[in-house]
Short mmCIF file of C-alpha atoms in Angstrom, two decimals:
data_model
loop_
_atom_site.label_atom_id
_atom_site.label_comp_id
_atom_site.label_asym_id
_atom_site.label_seq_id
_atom_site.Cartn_x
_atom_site.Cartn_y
_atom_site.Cartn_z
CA UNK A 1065 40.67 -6.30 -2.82
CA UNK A 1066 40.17 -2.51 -4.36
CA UNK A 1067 37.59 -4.44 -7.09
CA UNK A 1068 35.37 -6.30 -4.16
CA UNK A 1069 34.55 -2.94 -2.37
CA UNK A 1070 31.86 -1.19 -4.46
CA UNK A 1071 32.34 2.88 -5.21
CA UNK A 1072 30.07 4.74 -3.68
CA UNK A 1073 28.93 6.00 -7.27
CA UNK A 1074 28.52 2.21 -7.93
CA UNK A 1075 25.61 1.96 -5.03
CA UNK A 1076 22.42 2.59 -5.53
CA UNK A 1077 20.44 5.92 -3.44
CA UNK A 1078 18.49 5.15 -0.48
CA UNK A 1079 15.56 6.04 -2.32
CA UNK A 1080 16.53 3.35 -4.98
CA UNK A 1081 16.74 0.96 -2.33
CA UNK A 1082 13.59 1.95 -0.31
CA UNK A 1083 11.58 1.44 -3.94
CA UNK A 1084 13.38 -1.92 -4.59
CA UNK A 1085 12.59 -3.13 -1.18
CA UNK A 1086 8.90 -1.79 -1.00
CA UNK A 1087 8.31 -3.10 -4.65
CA UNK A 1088 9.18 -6.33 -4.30
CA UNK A 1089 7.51 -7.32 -1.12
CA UNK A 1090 4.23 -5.92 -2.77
CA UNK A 1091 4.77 -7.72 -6.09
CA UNK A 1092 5.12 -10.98 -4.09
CA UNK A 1093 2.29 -10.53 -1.89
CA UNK A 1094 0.38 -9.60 -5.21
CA UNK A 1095 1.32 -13.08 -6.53
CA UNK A 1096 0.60 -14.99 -3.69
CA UNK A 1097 -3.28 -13.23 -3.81
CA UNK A 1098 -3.42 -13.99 -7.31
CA UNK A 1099 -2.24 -17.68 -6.92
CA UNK A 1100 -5.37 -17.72 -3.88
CA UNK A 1101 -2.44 -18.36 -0.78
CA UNK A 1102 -3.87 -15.25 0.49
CA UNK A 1103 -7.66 -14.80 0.42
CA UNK A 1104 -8.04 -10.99 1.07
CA UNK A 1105 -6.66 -7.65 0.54
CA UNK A 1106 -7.31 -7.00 4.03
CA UNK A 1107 -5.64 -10.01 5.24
CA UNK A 1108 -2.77 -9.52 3.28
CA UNK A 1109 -2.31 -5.75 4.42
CA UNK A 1110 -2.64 -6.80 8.23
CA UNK A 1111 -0.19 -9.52 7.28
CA UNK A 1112 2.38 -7.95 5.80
CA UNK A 1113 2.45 -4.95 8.28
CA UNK A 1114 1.98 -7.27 11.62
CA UNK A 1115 3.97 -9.86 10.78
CA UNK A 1116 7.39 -8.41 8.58
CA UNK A 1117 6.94 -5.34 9.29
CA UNK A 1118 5.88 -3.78 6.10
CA UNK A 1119 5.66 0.08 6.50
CA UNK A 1120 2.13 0.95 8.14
CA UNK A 1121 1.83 4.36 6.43
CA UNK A 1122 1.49 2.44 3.18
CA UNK A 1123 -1.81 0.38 4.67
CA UNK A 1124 0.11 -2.78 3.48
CA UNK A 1125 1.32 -4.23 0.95
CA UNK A 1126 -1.76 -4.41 -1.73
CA UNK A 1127 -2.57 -0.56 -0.52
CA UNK A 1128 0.65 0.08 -1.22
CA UNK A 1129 0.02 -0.96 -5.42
CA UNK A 1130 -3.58 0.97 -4.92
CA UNK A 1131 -1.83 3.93 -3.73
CA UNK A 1132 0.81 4.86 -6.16
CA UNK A 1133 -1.38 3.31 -8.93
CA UNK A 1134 -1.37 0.01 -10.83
CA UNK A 1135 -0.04 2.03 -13.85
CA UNK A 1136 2.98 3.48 -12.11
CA UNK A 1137 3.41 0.38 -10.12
CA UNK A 1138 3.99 -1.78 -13.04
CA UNK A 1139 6.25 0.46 -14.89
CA UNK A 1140 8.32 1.20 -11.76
CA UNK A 1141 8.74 -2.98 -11.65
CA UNK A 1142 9.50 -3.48 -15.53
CA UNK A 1143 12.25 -0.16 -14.55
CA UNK A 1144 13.41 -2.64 -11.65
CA UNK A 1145 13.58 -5.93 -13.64
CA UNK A 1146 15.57 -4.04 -16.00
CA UNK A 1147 18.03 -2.58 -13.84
CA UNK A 1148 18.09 -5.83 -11.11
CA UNK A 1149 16.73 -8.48 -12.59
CA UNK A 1150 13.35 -10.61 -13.24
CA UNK A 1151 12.62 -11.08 -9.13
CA UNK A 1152 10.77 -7.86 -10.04
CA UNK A 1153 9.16 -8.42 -13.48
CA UNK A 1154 5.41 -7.86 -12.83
CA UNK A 1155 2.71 -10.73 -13.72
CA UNK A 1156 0.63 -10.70 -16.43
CA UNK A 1157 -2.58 -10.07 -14.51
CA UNK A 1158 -0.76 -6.69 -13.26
CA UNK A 1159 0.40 -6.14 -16.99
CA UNK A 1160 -3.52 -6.61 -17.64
CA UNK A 1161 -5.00 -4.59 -15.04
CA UNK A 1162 -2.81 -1.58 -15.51
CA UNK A 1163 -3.77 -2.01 -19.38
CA UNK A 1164 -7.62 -1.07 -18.46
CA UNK A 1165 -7.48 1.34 -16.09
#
């Protein structure tokens, strides 16, 4: 039973776990926009903040990756996919983007 229940050195920080959760709702929504499901920034901001509840200080989900920078946001997600697995390796339109700017 001692091997099921993690150590507390074994869990990750809350801050770890704010960034994992905040990441990968953005990097999905960020799909979805660039597979066309969602049409506009805008609507996918209002969306993610009025209907899951996405934090509203961040402006939603894509002004979330605009706001800590496509740069940092895509080497924050390769450090996730690392660490927790491909659900958070970043597309290669993101790998792109953050290449030029």
């Amino acid at each position: 039973l001692a091997d099921l229940v993690p150590v507390a050195s074994q869990q990750p920080s809350l801050e770890e776990v704010k960034t994992r959760l905040l990441y990968r709702q953005a990097l999905e929504t960020v799909r979805c926009y660039e597979e066309g499901v969602i049409r506009t920034k805008l609507d996918a901001d209002l969306g993610s903040i009025l209907a899951w509840g996405f934090p509203p200080y961040t402006g939603g989900t894509l002004s979330f990756v605009d706001f800590v920078g496509i740069k940092t946001f895509v080497s924050t997600l390769d450090r996730l996919a690392d660490t927790y697995g491909e659900r958070f390796r970043p597309t290669q339109k993101l790998r792109e983007m953050a290449a030029i700017s």
